[in-house]
Coordinates of N, CA, C and O in Angstrom, one line a residue:
M1 N -17.2 -11.1 -15.0 CA -16.4 -10.6 -13.9 C -15.0 -10.2 -14.3 O -14.4 -10.9 -15.1
E2 N -14.6 -9.1 -13.9 CA -13.3 -8.5 -14.3 C -12.2 -9.3 -13.5 O -12.2 -9.5 -12.3
K3 N -11.1 -9.7 -14.3 CA -10.0 -10.4 -13.6 C -9.2 -9.4 -12.9 O -8.8 -8.3 -13.4
N4 N -8.9 -9.7 -11.6 CA -8.0 -8.8 -10.8 C -6.6 -9.5 -10.7 O -6.5 -10.4 -10.0
D5 N -5.7 -8.9 -11.5 CA -4.3 -9.5 -11.4 C -3.5 -8.9 -10.3 O -2.3 -9.2 -10.3
G6 N -4.0 -8.1 -9.5 CA -3.3 -7.5 -8.4 C -2.7 -6.1 -8.6 O -2.2 -5.5 -7.7
M7 N -2.8 -5.7 -9.9 CA -2.2 -4.3 -10.2 C -2.9 -3.2 -9.4 O -2.3 -2.3 -9.0
K8 N -4.2 -3.3 -9.3 CA -5.0 -2.3 -8.6 C -4.6 -2.2 -7.1 O -4.4 -1.2 -6.5
D9 N -4.4 -3.4 -6.5 CA -4.0 -3.5 -5.1 C -2.6 -3.0 -4.9 O -2.3 -2.2 -4.0
K10 N -1.7 -3.3 -5.9 CA -0.3 -2.8 -5.8 C -0.3 -1.3 -5.9 O 0.5 -0.6 -5.2
A11 N -1.0 -0.8 -6.9 CA -1.1 0.7 -7.1 C -1.6 1.4 -5.8 O -1.1 2.4 -5.4
K12 N -2.7 0.9 -5.3 CA -3.3 1.5 -4.1 C -2.3 1.4 -2.9 O -2.2 2.4 -2.1
G13 N -1.6 0.3 -2.8 CA -0.6 0.2 -1.8 C 0.5 1.2 -1.9 O 0.9 1.8 -0.9
M14 N 1.0 1.4 -3.1 CA 2.0 2.4 -3.3 C 1.5 3.8 -3.0 O 2.3 4.6 -2.4
K15 N 0.3 4.1 -3.4 CA -0.3 5.4 -3.0 C -0.3 5.6 -1.5 O 0.1 6.7 -1.0
D16 N -0.9 4.6 -0.8 CA -1.0 4.7 0.6 C 0.4 4.9 1.3 O 0.6 5.6 2.3
K17 N 1.4 4.2 0.8 CA 2.7 4.3 1.3 C 3.3 5.7 1.1 O 3.9 6.3 2.1
V18 N 3.1 6.3 0.0 CA 3.6 7.6 -0.3 C 2.9 8.7 0.6 O 3.5 9.5 1.2
V19 N 1.5 8.6 0.6 CA 0.7 9.5 1.4 C 1.1 9.3 2.9 O 1.2 10.3 3.6
G20 N 1.2 8.1 3.3 CA 1.6 7.8 4.7 C 3.0 8.4 5.1 O 3.2 9.0 6.1
E21 N 3.9 8.3 4.2 CA 5.2 8.8 4.4 C 5.2 10.4 4.5 O 5.8 11.0 5.4
A22 N 4.3 11.0 3.7 CA 4.2 12.5 3.7 C 3.6 12.9 5.1 O 4.0 13.8 5.7
K23 N 2.6 12.2 5.5 CA 1.9 12.5 6.8 C 2.9 12.3 8.0 O 3.0 13.1 8.9
D24 N 3.7 11.2 7.9 CA 4.7 10.9 8.9 C 5.7 12.0 9.0 O 6.1 12.5 10.1
S25 N 6.2 12.4 7.8 CA 7.2 13.5 7.8 C 6.6 14.8 8.2 O 7.3 15.6 9.0
Y26 N 5.4 15.1 7.8 CA 4.8 16.4 8.3 C 4.6 16.4 9.8 O 4.9 17.4 10.4
G27 N 4.2 15.2 10.3 CA 4.0 15.1 11.8 C 5.4 15.3 12.5 O 5.4 15.9 13.6
D28 N 6.4 14.8 11.9 CA 7.8 14.9 12.5 C 8.2 16.4 12.5 O 8.7 16.9 13.5
V29 N 8.0 17.1 11.4 CA 8.4 18.5 11.3 C 7.6 19.4 12.2 O 8.2 20.3 12.8
T30 N 6.3 19.1 12.3 CA 5.4 20.0 13.1 C 5.3 19.5 14.6 O 4.5 20.1 15.3
N31 N 5.9 18.4 14.9 CA 5.9 17.7 16.2 C 4.4 17.3 16.5 O 4.0 17.4 17.7
D32 N 3.7 16.9 15.5 CA 2.3 16.4 15.7 C 2.4 14.9 15.7 O 2.4 14.2 14.7
R33 N 2.3 14.3 16.9 CA 2.5 12.9 17.1 C 1.3 12.1 16.5 O 1.5 11.0 16.0
S34 N 0.1 12.7 16.6 CA -1.0 12.0 16.0 C -0.9 11.9 14.5 O -1.3 10.9 13.9
K35 N -0.4 12.9 13.8 CA -0.2 12.9 12.4 C 0.9 11.9 12.0 O 0.8 11.1 11.0
Q36 N 1.9 11.8 12.9 CA 3.0 10.8 12.6 C 2.4 9.4 12.7 O 2.7 8.5 11.9
A37 N 1.6 9.2 13.8 CA 1.0 7.8 13.9 C 0.1 7.5 12.8 O 0.0 6.4 12.3
E38 N -0.7 8.5 12.3 CA -1.6 8.3 11.2 C -0.8 7.9 10.0 O -1.2 7.0 9.2
G39 N 0.3 8.6 9.7 CA 1.2 8.3 8.6 C 1.8 6.9 8.7 O 1.8 6.2 7.7
K40 N 2.3 6.5 9.9 CA 2.8 5.2 10.0 C 1.8 4.1 9.8 O 2.1 3.1 9.1
A41 N 0.6 4.3 10.3 CA -0.5 3.4 10.0 C -0.8 3.2 8.5 O -1.0 2.1 8.0
Q42 N -0.9 4.4 7.9 CA -1.2 4.4 6.4 C -0.1 3.7 5.6 O -0.3 3.0 4.7
K43 N 1.2 3.9 6.0 CA 2.3 3.2 5.4 C 2.2 1.7 5.5 O 2.4 1.0 4.6
A44 N 1.8 1.3 6.8 CA 1.7 -0.2 7.0 C 0.5 -0.7 6.2 O 0.7 -1.8 5.6
K45 N -0.6 0.0 6.1 CA -1.7 -0.4 5.3 C -1.3 -0.6 3.8 O -1.6 -1.5 3.2
G46 N -0.5 0.4 3.4 CA 0.0 0.4 2.0 C 0.9 -0.8 1.7 O 0.8 -1.5 0.7
E47 N 1.7 -1.2 2.7 CA 2.6 -2.3 2.5 C 1.7 -3.6 2.4 O 2.0 -4.5 1.6
V48 N 0.7 -3.7 3.2 CA -0.2 -4.9 3.2 C -0.9 -5.0 1.8 O -0.9 -6.1 1.2
E49 N -1.4 -3.9 1.4 CA -2.1 -3.8 0.1 C -1.2 -4.2 -1.0 O -1.5 -5.0 -2.0
K50 N 0.1 -3.8 -1.0 CA 1.1 -4.1 -2.0 C 1.3 -5.6 -2.0 O 1.4 -6.2 -3.0
K51 N 1.5 -6.2 -0.8 CA 1.7 -7.6 -0.7 C 0.5 -8.4 -1.2 O 0.7 -9.5 -1.8
V52 N -0.7 -8.0 -0.9 CA -1.9 -8.7 -1.4 C -1.9 -8.6 -3.0 O -2.2 -9.6 -3.6
G53 N -1.6 -7.5 -3.5 CA -1.5 -7.4 -5.0 C -0.4 -8.3 -5.6 O -0.7 -8.9 -6.6
E54 N 0.7 -8.4 -4.9 CA 1.8 -9.3 -5.4 C 1.3 -10.7 -5.3 O 1.6 -11.5 -6.3
A55 N 0.6 -11.1 -4.3 CA 0.1 -12.5 -4.1 C -0.9 -12.8 -5.2 O -0.9 -13.9 -5.8
K56 N -1.8 -11.9 -5.5 CA -2.8 -12.1 -6.5 C -2.1 -12.2 -7.9 O -2.5 -13.1 -8.7
H57 N -1.1 -11.4 -8.1 CA -0.4 -11.4 -9.4 C 0.3 -12.8 -9.5 O 0.2 -13.4 -10.6
D58 N 1.0 -13.2 -8.5 CA 1.7 -14.5 -8.5 C 0.7 -15.7 -8.7 O 0.9 -16.6 -9.5
F59 N -0.4 -15.6 -8.0 CA -1.4 -16.7 -8.1 C -2.0 -16.8 -9.5 O -2.1 -17.8 -10.1
N60 N -2.3 -15.6 -10.1 CA -2.9 -15.6 -11.4 C -1.9 -16.0 -12.5 O -2.2 -16.7 -13.4
N61 N -0.6 -15.7 -12.3 CA 0.4 -16.1 -13.2 C 0.6 -17.6 -13.2 O 0.8 -18.2 -14.2
K62 N 0.6 -18.2 -12.0 CA 0.7 -19.7 -11.9 C -0.4 -20.4 -12.5 O -0.3 -21.5 -13.1
N63 N -1.6 -19.8 -12.3 CA -2.8 -20.5 -12.8 C -3.1 -20.3 -14.3 O -3.9 -21.0 -14.9
D64 N -2.4 -19.3 -14.9 CA -2.6 -19.1 -16.4 C -1.7 -20.0 -17.2 O -1.9 -20.1 -18.4
K65 N -0.8 -20.7 -16.6 CA 0.1 -21.6 -17.3 C -0.5 -22.9 -17.6 O -1.4 -23.4 -17.2

């Protein structure tokens, strides 16, 4: 089984945050409230994924000692 040190989760979280920010900005410029909401939700999802990745990384580092 492949060891998951959290890097994949952190990278996916960062991608979702960037894409979510773009959608939110696009929705703001075009006055598309649904696109803004979609972007805000994706940013929040990205933040959660990033935190999960950080927790996995911290857990693995503590257990490797």
